[in-house]
Amino acid sequence: QVTLVESGGGLVQPGGSLRLSCLASGNIFNINRMGWYRQAPGKERELVAGITSGGSTNYADSVKGRFTISRDNAKSMVYLQMNSLKPEDTAVYYCNAEVTTYSSRTGDYWGQGTQVTVSS
């Protein structure tokens, strides 16, 4: 069993910053890629940023230059630093990880989501 728990969401004014954190725990042998997705009301879930175990990153065009993804492999955590936030960044943000367990099974896991609201 693998669990992902996000934290750090909230209400922020346009132009402000937030830092999301996600902790992975459970029967983890190795965490491969990790990422952040978001889903706004009435829209499909979309990839915001991803990071491999080696530290290679990719970003949605809409957040490039404003968001930074990072991870701490020793702590099994991934972070999303969000700067210059815009109202269109409002969404539920989900942590995602591809995990290989000690029973040699590889699967895709999701957190429960954290709400980010950008509004004045």
mmCIF file of C-alpha atoms in Angstrom:
data_model
loop_
_atom_site.group_PDB
_atom_site.id
_atom_site.type_symbol
_atom_site.label_atom_id
_atom_site.label_comp_id
_atom_site.label_asym_id
_atom_site.label_seq_id
_atom_site.Cartn_x
_atom_site.Cartn_y
_atom_site.Cartn_z
ATOM 1 C CA GLN A 1 0.000 0.000 0.000
ATOM 2 C CA VAL A 2 1.297 3.440 -0.991
ATOM 3 C CA THR A 3 -0.156 6.736 0.187
ATOM 4 C CA LEU A 4 0.456 10.244 -1.124
ATOM 5 C CA VAL A 5 -0.533 13.200 1.040
ATOM 6 C CA GLU A 6 -0.478 16.772 -0.246
ATOM 7 C CA SER A 7 -0.308 19.948 1.800
ATOM 8 C CA GLY A 8 0.176 23.652 1.264
ATOM 9 C CA GLY A 9 -2.884 24.694 -0.699
ATOM 10 C CA GLY A 10 -5.003 27.679 0.170
ATOM 11 C CA LEU A 11 -6.262 31.088 -0.877
ATOM 12 C CA VAL A 12 -3.795 33.571 -2.319
ATOM 13 C CA GLN A 13 -4.085 36.885 -4.132
ATOM 14 C CA PRO A 14 -3.041 37.232 -7.772
ATOM 15 C CA GLY A 15 0.709 37.638 -7.995
ATOM 16 C CA GLY A 16 1.249 35.737 -4.777
ATOM 17 C CA SER A 17 3.066 32.486 -4.075
ATOM 18 C CA LEU A 18 2.310 29.096 -2.600
ATOM 19 C CA ARG A 19 4.394 25.986 -2.036
ATOM 20 C CA LEU A 20 2.776 22.585 -2.296
ATOM 21 C CA SER A 21 4.314 19.522 -0.681
ATOM 22 C CA CYS A 22 3.582 15.841 -1.154
ATOM 23 C CA LEU A 23 4.804 13.005 1.046
ATOM 24 C CA ALA A 24 4.842 9.438 -0.223
ATOM 25 C CA SER A 25 4.742 6.653 2.339
ATOM 26 C CA GLY A 26 4.138 2.926 2.571
ATOM 27 C CA ASN A 27 5.609 -0.126 0.908
ATOM 28 C CA ILE A 28 8.028 1.852 -1.285
ATOM 29 C CA PHE A 29 11.137 0.358 -2.835
ATOM 30 C CA ASN A 30 11.673 3.115 -5.380
ATOM 31 C CA ILE A 31 9.838 6.205 -6.583
ATOM 32 C CA ASN A 32 10.292 6.695 -10.299
ATOM 33 C CA ARG A 33 8.668 9.791 -11.766
ATOM 34 C CA MET A 34 6.673 12.231 -9.633
ATOM 35 C CA GLY A 35 4.435 15.040 -10.709
ATOM 36 C CA TRP A 36 1.728 17.534 -10.045
ATOM 37 C CA TYR A 37 -1.569 17.652 -11.897
ATOM 38 C CA ARG A 38 -4.481 20.020 -11.530
ATOM 39 C CA GLN A 39 -8.160 20.002 -12.310
ATOM 40 C CA ALA A 40 -10.282 23.108 -12.522
ATOM 41 C CA PRO A 41 -14.100 22.966 -12.387
ATOM 42 C CA GLY A 42 -15.509 21.730 -15.678
ATOM 43 C CA LYS A 43 -12.089 20.915 -17.073
ATOM 44 C CA GLU A 44 -10.024 17.782 -17.496
ATOM 45 C CA ARG A 45 -7.120 16.984 -15.217
ATOM 46 C CA GLU A 46 -3.881 18.270 -16.718
ATOM 47 C CA LEU A 47 -0.185 17.806 -16.041
ATOM 48 C CA VAL A 48 1.383 20.847 -14.409
ATOM 49 C CA ALA A 49 4.924 19.619 -13.839
ATOM 50 C CA GLY A 50 6.838 16.367 -13.671
ATOM 51 C CA ILE A 51 10.222 15.253 -12.376
ATOM 52 C CA THR A 52 12.129 12.021 -12.880
ATOM 53 C CA SER A 53 14.177 10.202 -10.276
ATOM 54 C CA GLY A 54 17.248 11.734 -11.886
ATOM 55 C CA GLY A 55 15.880 15.258 -11.580
ATOM 56 C CA SER A 56 14.805 15.960 -15.160
ATOM 57 C CA THR A 57 11.774 18.211 -15.224
ATOM 58 C CA ASN A 58 9.002 19.176 -17.599
ATOM 59 C CA TYR A 59 6.294 21.817 -17.309
ATOM 60 C CA ALA A 60 3.032 22.794 -18.891
ATOM 61 C CA ASP A 61 3.519 25.833 -21.107
ATOM 62 C CA SER A 62 1.075 27.794 -18.975
ATOM 63 C CA VAL A 63 3.298 27.569 -15.881
ATOM 64 C CA LYS A 64 6.809 27.729 -17.337
ATOM 65 C CA GLY A 65 8.865 30.408 -15.645
ATOM 66 C CA ARG A 66 6.429 30.671 -12.728
ATOM 67 C CA PHE A 67 6.350 27.185 -11.172
ATOM 68 C CA THR A 68 9.253 25.021 -10.053
ATOM 69 C CA ILE A 69 9.049 21.330 -9.221
ATOM 70 C CA SER A 70 11.623 19.662 -6.997
ATOM 71 C CA ARG A 71 11.963 16.469 -5.006
ATOM 72 C CA ASP A 72 13.803 15.118 -1.993
ATOM 73 C CA ASN A 73 14.405 11.435 -2.639
ATOM 74 C CA ALA A 74 15.638 10.780 0.897
ATOM 75 C CA LYS A 75 12.354 12.067 2.308
ATOM 76 C CA SER A 76 10.133 10.692 -0.480
ATOM 77 C CA MET A 77 8.746 14.152 -1.071
ATOM 78 C CA VAL A 78 7.960 16.306 -4.071
ATOM 79 C CA TYR A 79 7.337 20.043 -4.010
ATOM 80 C CA LEU A 80 5.768 22.612 -6.285
ATOM 81 C CA GLN A 81 6.801 26.216 -5.796
ATOM 82 C CA MET A 82 4.204 28.429 -7.441
ATOM 83 C CA ASN A 83 5.010 32.100 -8.007
ATOM 84 C CA SER A 84 3.192 34.895 -9.822
ATOM 85 C CA LEU A 85 -0.067 33.044 -9.385
ATOM 86 C CA LYS A 86 -2.978 33.907 -11.641
ATOM 87 C CA PRO A 87 -6.725 33.363 -11.211
ATOM 88 C CA GLU A 88 -6.541 30.726 -13.944
ATOM 89 C CA ASP A 89 -4.249 28.668 -11.713
ATOM 90 C CA THR A 90 -7.228 28.030 -9.447
ATOM 91 C CA ALA A 91 -7.787 24.282 -9.277
ATOM 92 C CA VAL A 92 -7.459 21.189 -7.159
ATOM 93 C CA TYR A 93 -3.829 20.114 -7.343
ATOM 94 C CA TYR A 94 -2.990 16.428 -7.200
ATOM 95 C CA CYS A 95 0.306 14.725 -6.459
ATOM 96 C CA ASN A 96 1.156 11.715 -8.609
ATOM 97 C CA ALA A 97 3.924 9.166 -8.366
ATOM 98 C CA GLU A 98 4.990 6.014 -10.140
ATOM 99 C CA VAL A 99 6.149 3.695 -7.385
ATOM 100 C CA THR A 100 7.829 0.309 -7.329
ATOM 101 C CA THR A 101 7.018 -1.569 -4.143
ATOM 102 C CA TYR A 102 9.100 -4.122 -2.261
ATOM 103 C CA SER A 103 6.869 -6.775 -3.813
ATOM 104 C CA SER A 104 8.236 -5.659 -7.200
ATOM 105 C CA ARG A 105 4.975 -4.167 -8.396
ATOM 106 C CA THR A 106 5.006 -0.825 -10.183
ATOM 107 C CA GLY A 107 1.909 1.321 -10.079
ATOM 108 C CA ASP A 108 0.565 4.825 -10.427
ATOM 109 C CA TYR A 109 -0.587 6.510 -7.224
ATOM 110 C CA TRP A 110 -2.510 9.706 -6.511
ATOM 111 C CA GLY A 111 -2.975 11.983 -3.548
ATOM 112 C CA GLN A 112 -6.348 13.221 -2.399
ATOM 113 C CA GLY A 113 -5.797 16.716 -3.801
ATOM 114 C CA THR A 114 -5.360 20.155 -2.312
ATOM 115 C CA GLN A 115 -7.343 23.236 -3.310
ATOM 116 C CA VAL A 116 -5.507 26.279 -4.650
ATOM 117 C CA THR A 117 -7.620 29.396 -5.097
ATOM 118 C CA VAL A 118 -6.176 32.570 -6.610
ATOM 119 C CA SER A 119 -8.494 35.485 -6.043
ATOM 120 C CA SER A 120 -8.520 39.043 -4.810
#
